[in-house]
Each structure stands twice: as structure tokens, then as C-alpha cells.
Short mmCIF file of C-alpha atoms and ligand atoms in Angstrom, two decimals:
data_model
loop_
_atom_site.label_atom_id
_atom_site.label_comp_id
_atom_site.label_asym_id
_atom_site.label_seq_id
_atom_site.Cartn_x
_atom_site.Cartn_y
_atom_site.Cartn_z
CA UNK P 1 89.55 142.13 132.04
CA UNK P 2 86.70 140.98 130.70
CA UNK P 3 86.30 138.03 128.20
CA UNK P 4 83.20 137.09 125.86
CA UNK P 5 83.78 133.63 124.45
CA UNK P 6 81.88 131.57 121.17
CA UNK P 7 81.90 127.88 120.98
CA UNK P 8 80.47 127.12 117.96
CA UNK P 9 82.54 123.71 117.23
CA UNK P 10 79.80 120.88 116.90
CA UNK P 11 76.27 120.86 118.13
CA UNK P 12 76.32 123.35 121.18
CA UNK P 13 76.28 126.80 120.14
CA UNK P 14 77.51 128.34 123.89
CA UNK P 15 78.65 131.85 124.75
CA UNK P 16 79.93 133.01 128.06
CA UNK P 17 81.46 135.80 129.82
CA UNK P 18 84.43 135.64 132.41
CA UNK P 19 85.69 138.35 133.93
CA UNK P 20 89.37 138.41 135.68
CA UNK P 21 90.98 140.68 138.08
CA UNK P 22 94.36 140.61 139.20
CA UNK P 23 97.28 139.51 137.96
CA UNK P 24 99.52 136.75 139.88
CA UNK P 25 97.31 135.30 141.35
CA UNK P 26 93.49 136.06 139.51
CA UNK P 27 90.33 135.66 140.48
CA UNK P 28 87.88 134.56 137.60
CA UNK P 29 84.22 135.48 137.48
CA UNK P 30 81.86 133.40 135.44
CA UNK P 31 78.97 136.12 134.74
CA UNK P 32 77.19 134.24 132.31
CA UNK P 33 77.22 130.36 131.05
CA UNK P 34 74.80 130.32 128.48
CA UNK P 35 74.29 126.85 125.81
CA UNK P 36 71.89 126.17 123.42
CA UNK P 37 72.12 122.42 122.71
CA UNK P 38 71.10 120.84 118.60
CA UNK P 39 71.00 117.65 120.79
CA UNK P 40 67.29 116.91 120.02
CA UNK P 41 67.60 117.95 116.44
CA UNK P 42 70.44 115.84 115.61
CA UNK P 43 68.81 112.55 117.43
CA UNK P 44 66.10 112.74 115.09
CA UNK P 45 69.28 111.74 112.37
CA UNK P 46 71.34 110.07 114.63
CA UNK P 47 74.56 112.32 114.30
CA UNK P 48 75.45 115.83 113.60
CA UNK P 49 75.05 116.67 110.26
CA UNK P 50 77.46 119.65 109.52
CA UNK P 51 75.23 122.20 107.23
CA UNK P 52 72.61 121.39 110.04
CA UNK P 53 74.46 122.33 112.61
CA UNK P 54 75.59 125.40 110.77
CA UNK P 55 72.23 126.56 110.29
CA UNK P 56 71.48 125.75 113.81
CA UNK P 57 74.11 127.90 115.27
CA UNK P 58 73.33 130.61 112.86
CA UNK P 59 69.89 131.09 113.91
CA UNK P 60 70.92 130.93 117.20
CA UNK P 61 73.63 132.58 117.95
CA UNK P 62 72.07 135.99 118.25
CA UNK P 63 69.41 135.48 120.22
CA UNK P 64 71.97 133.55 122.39
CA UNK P 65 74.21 136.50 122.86
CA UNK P 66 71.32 138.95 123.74
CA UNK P 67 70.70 136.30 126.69
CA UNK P 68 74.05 136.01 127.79
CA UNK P 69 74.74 139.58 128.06
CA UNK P 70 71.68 139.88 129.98
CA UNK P 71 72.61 137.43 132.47
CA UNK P 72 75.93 139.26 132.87
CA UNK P 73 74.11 142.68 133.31
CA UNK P 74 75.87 144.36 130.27
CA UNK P 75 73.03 145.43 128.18
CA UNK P 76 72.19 148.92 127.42
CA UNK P 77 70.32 150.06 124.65
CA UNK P 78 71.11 152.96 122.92
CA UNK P 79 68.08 155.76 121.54
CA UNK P 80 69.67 156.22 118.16
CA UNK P 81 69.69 152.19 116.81
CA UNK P 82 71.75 152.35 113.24
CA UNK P 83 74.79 151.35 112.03
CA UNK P 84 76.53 153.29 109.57
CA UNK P 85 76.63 152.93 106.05
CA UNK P 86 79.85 151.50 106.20
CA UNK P 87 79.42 149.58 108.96
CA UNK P 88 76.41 147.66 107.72
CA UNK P 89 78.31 146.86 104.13
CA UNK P 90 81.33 145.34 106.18
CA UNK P 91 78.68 143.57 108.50
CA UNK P 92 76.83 142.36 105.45
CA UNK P 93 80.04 141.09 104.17
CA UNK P 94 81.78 139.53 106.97
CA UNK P 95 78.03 137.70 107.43
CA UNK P 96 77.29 136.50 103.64
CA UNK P 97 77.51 132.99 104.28
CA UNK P 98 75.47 132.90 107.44
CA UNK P 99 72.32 134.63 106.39
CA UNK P 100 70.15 134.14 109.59
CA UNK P 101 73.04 135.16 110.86
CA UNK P 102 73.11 138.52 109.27
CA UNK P 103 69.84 139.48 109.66
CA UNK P 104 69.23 139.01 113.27
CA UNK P 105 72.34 140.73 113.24
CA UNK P 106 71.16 143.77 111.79
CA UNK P 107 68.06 143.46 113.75
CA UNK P 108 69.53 143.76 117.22
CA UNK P 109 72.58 144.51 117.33
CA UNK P 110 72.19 148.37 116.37
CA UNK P 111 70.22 149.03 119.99
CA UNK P 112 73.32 148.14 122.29
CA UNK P 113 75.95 150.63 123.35
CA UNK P 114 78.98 148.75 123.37
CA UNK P 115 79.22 146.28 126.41
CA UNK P 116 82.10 146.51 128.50
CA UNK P 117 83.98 143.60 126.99
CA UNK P 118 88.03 143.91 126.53
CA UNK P 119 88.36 140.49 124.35
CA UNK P 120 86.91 138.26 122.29
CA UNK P 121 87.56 134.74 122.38
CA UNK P 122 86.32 132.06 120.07
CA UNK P 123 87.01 128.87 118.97
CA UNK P 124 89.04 127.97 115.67
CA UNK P 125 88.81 124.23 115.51
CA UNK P 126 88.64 121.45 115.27
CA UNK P 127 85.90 120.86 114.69
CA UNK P 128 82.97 121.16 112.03
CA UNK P 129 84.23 124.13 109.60
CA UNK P 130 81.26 124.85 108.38
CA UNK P 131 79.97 125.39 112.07
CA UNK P 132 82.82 127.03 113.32
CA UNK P 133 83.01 129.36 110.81
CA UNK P 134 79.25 130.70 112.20
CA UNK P 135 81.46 131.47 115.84
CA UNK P 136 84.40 133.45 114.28
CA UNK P 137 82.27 135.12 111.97
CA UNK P 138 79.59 136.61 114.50
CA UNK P 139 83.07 137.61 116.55
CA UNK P 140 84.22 139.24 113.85
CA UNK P 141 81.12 141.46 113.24
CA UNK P 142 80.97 141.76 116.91
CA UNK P 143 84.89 143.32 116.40
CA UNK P 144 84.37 145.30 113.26
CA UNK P 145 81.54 147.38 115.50
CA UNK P 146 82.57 147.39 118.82
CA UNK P 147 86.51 147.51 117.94
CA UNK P 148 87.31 144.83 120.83
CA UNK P 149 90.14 142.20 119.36
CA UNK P 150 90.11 138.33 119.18
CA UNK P 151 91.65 135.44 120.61
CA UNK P 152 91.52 132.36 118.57
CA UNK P 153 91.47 129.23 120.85
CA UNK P 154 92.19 125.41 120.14
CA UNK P 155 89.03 123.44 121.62
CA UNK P 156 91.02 120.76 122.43
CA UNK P 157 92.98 123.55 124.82
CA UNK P 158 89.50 124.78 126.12
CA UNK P 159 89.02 120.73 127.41
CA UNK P 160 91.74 120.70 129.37
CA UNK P 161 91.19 124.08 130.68
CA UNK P 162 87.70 123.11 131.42
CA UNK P 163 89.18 121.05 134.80
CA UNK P 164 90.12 124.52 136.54
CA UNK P 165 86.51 125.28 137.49
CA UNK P 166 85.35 124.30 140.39
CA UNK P 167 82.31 122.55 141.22
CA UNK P 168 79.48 124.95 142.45
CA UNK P 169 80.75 128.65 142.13
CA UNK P 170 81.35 131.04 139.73
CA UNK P 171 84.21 132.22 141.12
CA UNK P 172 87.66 130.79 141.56
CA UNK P 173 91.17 131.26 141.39
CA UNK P 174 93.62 128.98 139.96
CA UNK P 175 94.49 126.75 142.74
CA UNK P 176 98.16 124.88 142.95
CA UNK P 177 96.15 121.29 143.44
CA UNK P 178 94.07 121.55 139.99
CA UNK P 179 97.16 119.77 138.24
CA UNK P 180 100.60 119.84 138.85
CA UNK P 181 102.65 120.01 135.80
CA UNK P 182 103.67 118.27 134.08
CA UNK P 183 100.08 117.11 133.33
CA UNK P 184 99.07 114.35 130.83
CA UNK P 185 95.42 115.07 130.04
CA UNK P 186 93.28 112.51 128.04
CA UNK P 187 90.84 114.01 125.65
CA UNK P 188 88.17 111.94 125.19
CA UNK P 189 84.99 113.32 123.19
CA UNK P 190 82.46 112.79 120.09
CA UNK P 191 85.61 114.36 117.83
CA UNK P 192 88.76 113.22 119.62
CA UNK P 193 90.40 110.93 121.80
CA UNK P 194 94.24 112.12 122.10
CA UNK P 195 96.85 111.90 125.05
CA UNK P 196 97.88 115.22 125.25
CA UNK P 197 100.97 116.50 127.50
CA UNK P 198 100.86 119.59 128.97
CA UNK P 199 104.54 121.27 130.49
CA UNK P 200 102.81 124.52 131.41
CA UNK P 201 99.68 126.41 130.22
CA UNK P 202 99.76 126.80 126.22
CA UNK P 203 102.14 124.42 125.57
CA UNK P 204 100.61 120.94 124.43
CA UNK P 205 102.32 118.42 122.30
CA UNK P 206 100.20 115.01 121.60
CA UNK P 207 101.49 112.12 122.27
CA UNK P 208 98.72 109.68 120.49
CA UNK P 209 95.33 109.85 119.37
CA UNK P 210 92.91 107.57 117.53
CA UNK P 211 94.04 106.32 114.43
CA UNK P 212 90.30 106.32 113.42
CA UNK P 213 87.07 106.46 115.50
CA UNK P 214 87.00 108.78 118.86
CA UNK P 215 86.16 106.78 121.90
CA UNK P 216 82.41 109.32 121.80
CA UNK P 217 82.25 108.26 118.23
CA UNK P 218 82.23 104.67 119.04
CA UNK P 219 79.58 104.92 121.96
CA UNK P 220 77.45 106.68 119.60
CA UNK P 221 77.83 104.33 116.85
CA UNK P 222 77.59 101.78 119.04
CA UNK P 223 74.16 102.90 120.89
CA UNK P 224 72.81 103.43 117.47
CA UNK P 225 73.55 99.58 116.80
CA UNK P 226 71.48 98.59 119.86
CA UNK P 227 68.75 101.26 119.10
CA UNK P 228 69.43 103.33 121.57
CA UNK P 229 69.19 107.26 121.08
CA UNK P 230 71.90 109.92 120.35
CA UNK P 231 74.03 110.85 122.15
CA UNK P 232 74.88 107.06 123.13
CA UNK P 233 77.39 107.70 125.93
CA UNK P 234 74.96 108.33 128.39
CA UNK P 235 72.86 105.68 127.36
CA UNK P 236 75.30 102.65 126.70
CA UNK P 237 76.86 104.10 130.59
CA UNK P 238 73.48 103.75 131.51
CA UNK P 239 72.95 100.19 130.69
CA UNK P 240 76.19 99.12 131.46
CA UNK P 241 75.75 99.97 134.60
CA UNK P 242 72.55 98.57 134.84
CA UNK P 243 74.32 95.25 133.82
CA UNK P 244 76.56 95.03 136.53
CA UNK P 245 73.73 96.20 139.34
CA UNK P 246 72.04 93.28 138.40
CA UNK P 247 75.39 91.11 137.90
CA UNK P 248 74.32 89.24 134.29
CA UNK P 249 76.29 87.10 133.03
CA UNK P 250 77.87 87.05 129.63
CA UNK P 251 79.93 85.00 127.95
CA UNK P 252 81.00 86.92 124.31
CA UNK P 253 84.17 88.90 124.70
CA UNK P 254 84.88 92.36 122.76
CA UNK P 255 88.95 92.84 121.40
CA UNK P 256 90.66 95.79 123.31
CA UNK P 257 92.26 96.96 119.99
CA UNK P 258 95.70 98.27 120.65
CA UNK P 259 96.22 97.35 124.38
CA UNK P 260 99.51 96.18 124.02
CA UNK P 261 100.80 98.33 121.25
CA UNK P 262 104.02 100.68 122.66
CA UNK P 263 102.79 103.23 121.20
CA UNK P 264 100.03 105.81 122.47
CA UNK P 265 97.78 105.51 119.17
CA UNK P 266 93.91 104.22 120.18
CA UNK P 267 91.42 102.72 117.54
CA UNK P 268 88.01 101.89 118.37
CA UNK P 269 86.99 100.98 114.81
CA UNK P 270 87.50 97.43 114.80
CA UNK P 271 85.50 97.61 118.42
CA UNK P 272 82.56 98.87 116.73
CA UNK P 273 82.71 96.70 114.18
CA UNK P 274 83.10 93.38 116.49
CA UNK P 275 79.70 94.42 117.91
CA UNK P 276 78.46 94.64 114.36
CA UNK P 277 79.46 91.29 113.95
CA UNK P 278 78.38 89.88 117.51
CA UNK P 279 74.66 91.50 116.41
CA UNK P 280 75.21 89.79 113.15
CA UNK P 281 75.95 86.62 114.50
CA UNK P 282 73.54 86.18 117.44
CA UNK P 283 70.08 87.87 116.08
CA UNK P 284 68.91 91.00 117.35
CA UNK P 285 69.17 91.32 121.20
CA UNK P 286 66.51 91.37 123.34
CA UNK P 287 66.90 93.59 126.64
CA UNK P 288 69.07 91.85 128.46
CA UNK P 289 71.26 91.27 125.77
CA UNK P 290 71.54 94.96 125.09
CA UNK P 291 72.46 95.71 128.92
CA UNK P 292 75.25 93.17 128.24
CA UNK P 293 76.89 94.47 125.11
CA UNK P 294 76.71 97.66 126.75
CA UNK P 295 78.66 96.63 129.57
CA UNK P 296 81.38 94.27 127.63
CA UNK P 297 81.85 97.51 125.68
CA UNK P 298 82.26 99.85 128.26
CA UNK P 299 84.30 97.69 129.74
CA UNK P 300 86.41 97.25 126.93
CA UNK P 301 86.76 100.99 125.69
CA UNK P 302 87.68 102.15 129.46
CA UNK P 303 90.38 98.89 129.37
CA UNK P 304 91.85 100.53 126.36
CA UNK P 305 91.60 104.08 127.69
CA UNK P 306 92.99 103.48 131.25
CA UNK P 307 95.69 101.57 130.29
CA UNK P 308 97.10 103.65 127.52
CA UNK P 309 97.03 106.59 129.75
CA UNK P 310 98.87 104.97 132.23
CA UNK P 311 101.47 103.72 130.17
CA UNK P 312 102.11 107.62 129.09
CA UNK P 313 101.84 108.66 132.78
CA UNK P 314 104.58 106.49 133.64
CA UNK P 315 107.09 106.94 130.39
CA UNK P 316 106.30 111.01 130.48
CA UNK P 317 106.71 110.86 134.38
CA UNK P 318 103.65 113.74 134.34
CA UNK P 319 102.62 114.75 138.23
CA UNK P 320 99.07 114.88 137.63
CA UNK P 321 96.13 113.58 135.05
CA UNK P 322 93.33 115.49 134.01
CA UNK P 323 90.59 113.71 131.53
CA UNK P 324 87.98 116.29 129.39
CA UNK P 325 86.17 115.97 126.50
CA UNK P 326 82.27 114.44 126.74
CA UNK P 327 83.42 111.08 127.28
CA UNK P 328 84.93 112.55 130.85
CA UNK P 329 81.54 112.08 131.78
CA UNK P 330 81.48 108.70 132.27
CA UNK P 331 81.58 106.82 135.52
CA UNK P 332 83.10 103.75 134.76
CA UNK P 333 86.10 105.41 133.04
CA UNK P 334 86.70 107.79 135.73
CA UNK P 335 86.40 105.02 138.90
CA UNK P 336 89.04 103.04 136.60
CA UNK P 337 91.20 105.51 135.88
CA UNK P 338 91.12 107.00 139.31
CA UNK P 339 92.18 103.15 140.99
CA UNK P 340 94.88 102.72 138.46
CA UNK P 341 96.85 106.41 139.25
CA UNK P 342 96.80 105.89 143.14
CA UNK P 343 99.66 103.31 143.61
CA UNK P 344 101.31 106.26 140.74
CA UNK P 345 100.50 109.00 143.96
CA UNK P 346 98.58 110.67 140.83
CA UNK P 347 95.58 112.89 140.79
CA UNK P 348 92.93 112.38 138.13
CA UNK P 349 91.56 115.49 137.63
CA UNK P 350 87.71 115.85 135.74
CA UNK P 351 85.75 118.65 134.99
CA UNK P 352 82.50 119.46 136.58
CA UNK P 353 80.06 117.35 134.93
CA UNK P 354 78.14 120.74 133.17
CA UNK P 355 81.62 121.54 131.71
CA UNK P 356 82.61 118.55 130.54
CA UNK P 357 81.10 119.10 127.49
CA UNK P 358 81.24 121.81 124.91
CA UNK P 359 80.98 124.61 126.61
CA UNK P 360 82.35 128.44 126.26
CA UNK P 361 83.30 129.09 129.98
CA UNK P 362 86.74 126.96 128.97
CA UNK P 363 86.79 128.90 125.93
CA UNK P 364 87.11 131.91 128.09
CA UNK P 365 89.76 130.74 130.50
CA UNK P 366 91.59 129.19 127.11
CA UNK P 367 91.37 132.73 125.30
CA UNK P 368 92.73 134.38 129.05
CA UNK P 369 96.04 132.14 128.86
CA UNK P 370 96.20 133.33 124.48
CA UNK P 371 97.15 135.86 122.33
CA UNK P 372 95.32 138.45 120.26
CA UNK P 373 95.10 138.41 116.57
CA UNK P 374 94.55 141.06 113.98
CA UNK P 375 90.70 140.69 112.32
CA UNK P 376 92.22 139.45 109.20
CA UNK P 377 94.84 137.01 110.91
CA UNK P 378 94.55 133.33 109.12
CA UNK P 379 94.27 132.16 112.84
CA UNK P 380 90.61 133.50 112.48
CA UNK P 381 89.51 130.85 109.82
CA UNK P 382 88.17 127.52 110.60
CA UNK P 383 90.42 125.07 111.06
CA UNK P 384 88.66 121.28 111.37
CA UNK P 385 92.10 119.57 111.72
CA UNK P 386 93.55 122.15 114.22
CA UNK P 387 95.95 119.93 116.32
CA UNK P 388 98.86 120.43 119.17
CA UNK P 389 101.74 119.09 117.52
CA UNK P 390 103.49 115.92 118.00
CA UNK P 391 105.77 115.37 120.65
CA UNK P 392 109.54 114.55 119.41
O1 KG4 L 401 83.00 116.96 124.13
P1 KG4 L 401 81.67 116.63 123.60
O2 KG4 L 401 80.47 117.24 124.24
O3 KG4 L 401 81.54 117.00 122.09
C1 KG4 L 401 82.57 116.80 121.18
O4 KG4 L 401 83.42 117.71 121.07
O5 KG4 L 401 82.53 115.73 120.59
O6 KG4 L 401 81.53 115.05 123.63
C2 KG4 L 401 80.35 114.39 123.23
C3 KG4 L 401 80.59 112.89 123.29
C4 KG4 L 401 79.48 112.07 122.65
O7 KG4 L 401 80.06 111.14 121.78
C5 KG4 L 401 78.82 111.39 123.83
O8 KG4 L 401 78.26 110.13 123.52
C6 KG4 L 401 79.98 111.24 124.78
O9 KG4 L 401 80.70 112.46 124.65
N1 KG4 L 401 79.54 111.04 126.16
C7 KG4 L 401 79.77 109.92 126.87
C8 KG4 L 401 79.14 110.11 128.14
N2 KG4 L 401 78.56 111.33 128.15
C9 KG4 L 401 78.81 111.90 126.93
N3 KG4 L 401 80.42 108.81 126.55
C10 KG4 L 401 80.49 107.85 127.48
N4 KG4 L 401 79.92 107.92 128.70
C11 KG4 L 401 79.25 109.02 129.06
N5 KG4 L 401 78.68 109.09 130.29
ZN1 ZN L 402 84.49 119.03 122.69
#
């Protein structure tokens, strides 16, 4: 089988292509990877601006495609390059609200002979619905000519898929030691931060999430405090680290909101805001002061992170953790996390650092493990608050 996926959730528009053969025990192929990042064009603002991303991906998405089948060796052009009548009204239709979209559409598409793909996966939400409906549009143009069905996927499914890949190949089966089940997978990102359990592949209830900001959110808003660019993970990691190379010193301390609360909720508003007020208080920081803040924040948003996650690992007696989502990426987090499951006898489990954030390869593995949908299912509309649902 072979699986073209569309992540089209925030600011990456990424397509890929996996192809699987066998059946107990498959062997996945990752033929192409492909992402173009809005990274740079959303710095400029300081966050993703939905309409803006939309347009983004619309332009892009095309072009993007024609790359990605490349890299998988599945183009062929065909001599006679027209749709039918027909076929460009439903095209023109299904593509009305994305009209750079549509016309690149109509453009290129016409010269390829169907590509030997048997589904189409793309992602549903959460997310932005104004930029996700740019992904499950373009796959349903790409299913109204080429007659191949869709999968919709949960993103949030796609994260904790993402863990599965190994580190440099692109191919793999599903090893026993990726996570033993059942797994309790933190979701940490720009969108979410949620404590997810997992009793077998596609089925997810949530235990807690964020009650307002996402742990990505708050390192972005944040970095934007202490001037420094989007996105501010990287960057506040950066200079936290920094911090403790040089061992400064600092006496202000940052609340852990919700440490000690029974349940599994997070909130990393009232963090944010504490900086706000530390900035207020003390004057703008100079250099040093910024490394610091950095670091008393990390420091505090990994507190909050590790020990929630532990308390769930131990109540949900899970065999394994796996972490995704953007904020997977960071160092501190995962050293912390890592140290706290060992007495536990528990793996921590993190994606490659390339698919740790939005990326369509775990879109593809996601839409392997899912189920088809008719072309006018409502499963293929946008749906920003998609969620797993609460656990009893
Ligand atoms: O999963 P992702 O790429 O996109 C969303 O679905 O949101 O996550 C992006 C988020 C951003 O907020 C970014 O600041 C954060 O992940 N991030 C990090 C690090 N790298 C990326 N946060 C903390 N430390 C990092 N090293
Ligand atoms: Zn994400």
C-alpha cells in the first residue's frame, strides 16, 4: 500500500509518501518527506496569523506535491493534459475558497497520469480551520480525479505516531521496544499540551491538558517578551542553557502553576504573566538578565511538565512514555523527564528531532492505523477543536 499524506494544520504545509508492505509484521518506506516551513513569514509578526497561513499553504501546496512525487519517483506526464468538463467544474468547486489553490491546480495537475497511490491521508484538526481546510480540500480534488479515498487523521494521533520512526532510515518496521502499551504520551506543542493515554493504536482518551496556554505557546510568548524571535522554544532553550554553562546566579523565582493540583490539567498562563510582571518590575533586562529568565522559565515549565506526567505514569500504571509535539524538542525537558521515569523502569520515548514537529510522515503512519471515509463524510471538514475524548 501506498499512502500520500497533507499536513496542513499550522505553519508547515508538508506532504509525504509511505509505502507499506506486509501485513503482521510491515515494513514502512518513507519515499518522500517533503515541508515547506511559513516560519520566516510568521516571525516577521511574531505568531501565525490564520488567513496568512491559509494563503501560505495555498500557494504552496501544489508546487509542494509536484516535488514530493518527484522525490518518490511517481511522476509521469501524460501527452493529452485536460480534464474534463466535468471534472474541472467539480475541481473548480471543491477549490473556491482556495483560489491559488485552484489555479495551480488546473495548471499542473492535468499532465500526470495517475500516481500509484492507494490512500489519501490528511489531517482534520486541530488546528487552524482556515488552514486545514487548504489540506483536505487539495485531497479532495486530488480524490475527485484520481478516484483514490481518504483517511482523515487527528494531528494530535500523528504526534504520537511520530515516535515510531527511527532515527536515520527510511525504512522501519514497528519494533516491540518503541512503546509498550499501555503508553502515556505527553503532547507538548505551539497548539497543545495534553496527557494523552494510549491502550493500543487508535485508541486515545486524554487525561488533562492545559486549561489555557500550551507549554509552545508560552515559550513563544515568552521569547517575544525578552525580544527574542519566533519560534521562542529554540531560543529561550538556547539561553537557558547558556545560563547554566556559565552557572549565573539568580535570585527571582517563577510559580510552577498547578504542581500540586491532583488533577492532570496544566496552565502556563499565569507563568507568562509572572514574567510580565518580573519585566515590569525590574526594567528591561540586559543580557544576562535575559539568559536568566530564560532559564528560571525553562526550569519552571519542565518542573510542571515532568511532574504531572509522572504523577499519570504512576496512577495509569502505563509501561512506557512517549513525548511529541514541538516542545519534544527540547533538551532540558527530555534529560528531566528521562531521570524521573528510571527508578519507574520506564522508557521515554521522543521522536527524531526532524519529526518532532509538524510533519506528514506521522500523518502517513496515523492514516495506515485509520479508516477510509466517503468524499462527502463530515470527518473531511476542519475540525480546530478535534480532541481524543476524556478518560472516565
Ligand atoms: O508541534 P509544533 O511544530 O507545532 C504545533 O503544532 O504547534 O510545535 C511548535 C512549538 C513552538 O511553540 C516552538 O516554540 C516549540 O514547539 N519548540 C520548543 C523547542 N523547539 C520547538 N519549545 C521548547 N524548546 C524547544 N527546543
Ligand atoms: Zn503539531
Amino acid at each position: 500500500m501506498r499512502i500520500l499524506s497533507i499536513e496542513t494544520s499550522c505553519d508547515e504545509t508538508a506532504l509525504a509518501i509511505l509505502s507499506v508492505s506486509g501485513f503482521f509484521r510491515p515494513t514502512f518506506t518513507i519515499e518522500a518527506h517533503k515541508i515547506a516551513t511559513q516560519i520566516a513569514l510568521h516571525a516577521q509578526y511574531g505568531g501565525v496569523f490564520p488567513m496568512m497561513a491559509k494563503r501560505e499553504h495555498s500557494r504552496n501546496i501544489v508546487p509542494l506535491f509536484l516535488v514530493t512525487l518527484k522525490e518518490a519517483g511517481l511522476v509521469e506526464n501524460q501527452a493529452e493534459a485536460a480534464f474534463s468538463p466535468d471534472q474541472t467544474a467539480l475541481i473548480t468547486d471543491t477549490l473556491a475558497r482556495e483560489p491559488e489553490m485552484l489555479e495551480l491546480f488546473l495548471e499542473e495537475i492535468p499532465h500526470l497520469k495517475k500516481p500509484d497511490i492507494d490512500r489519501i491521508a490528511v489531517t482534520v484538526g486541530p488546528g487552524l480551520a482556515p488552514a486545514l481546510w487548504v489540506g483536505i480540500n487539495f485531497a479532495k480534488a486530488l480524490s475527485i480525479i484520481w478516484n483514490i479515498p481518504i483517511v482523515p487523521v487527528n494531528h494530535m494521533e500523528g504526534h504520537v505516531l511520530s515516535v515510531l520512526v527511527p532515527k536515520h532510515t527510511k525504512e522501519f518496521t514497528l519494533s516491540r521496544s518503541s512503546f509498550k502499551l499501555p503508553a502515556l504520551s505527553l503532547l507538548v506543542s505551539g497548539g497543545h499540551t495534553e496527557l494523552v493515554l494510549m491502550k493500543k493504536i487508535g485508541s486515545y482518551a486524554i487525561l488533562g491538558a492545559t486549561v489555557d496556554d500550551a507549554a509552545g505557546e508560552a515559550f513563544d510568548k515568552v521569547a517575544r517578551m525578552l525580544g527574542l524571535p519566533y519560534p521562542g522554544g529554540p531560543e529561550i532553550s538556547r539561553l537557558a542553557e547558556k545560563a547554566r554553562t556559565e552557572n549565573t546566579h539568580h535570585t527571582f523565582k517563577l510559580p510552577r502553576p498547578m504542581i500540586a493540583s491532583k488533577d492532570f490539567n496544566f496552565s502556563f498562563s499565569g507563568l507568562k504573566t509572572a514574567v510580565l510582571y518580573h519585566i515590569r518590575d525590574t526594567g528591561t533586562p540586559d543580557e544576562q538578565q535575559v539568559m536568566e529568565i530564560a532559564r528560571e522559565f525553562e526550569d519552571a515549565a519542565c518542573e510542571v511538565l515532568v511532574a504531572k506526567t509522572m504523577n499519570a505514569a504512576r496512577k495509569y500504571a502505563v509501561k512506557s512514555i512517549i513525548v511529541g509535539g514541538g516542545v519534544s524538542a527540547n533538551k532540558t525537558l527530555a534529560e528531566r523527564l528521562t531521570a524521573a521515569a528510571q527508578p519507574l523502569d520506564l522508557h521515554v520515548s521522543f521522536p527524531t528531532r526532524e519529526l518532532s514537529t509538524d510533519n506528514a510522515v506521522m500523518i502517513a503512519l496515523a492514516g495506515y492505523f485509520g479508516k477510509k471515509v466517503s468524499i462527502d463524510s463530515k470527518q473531511l471538514t476542519a475540525q480546530g477543536n478535534l480532541s481524543f475524548k476524556k478518560e472516565a
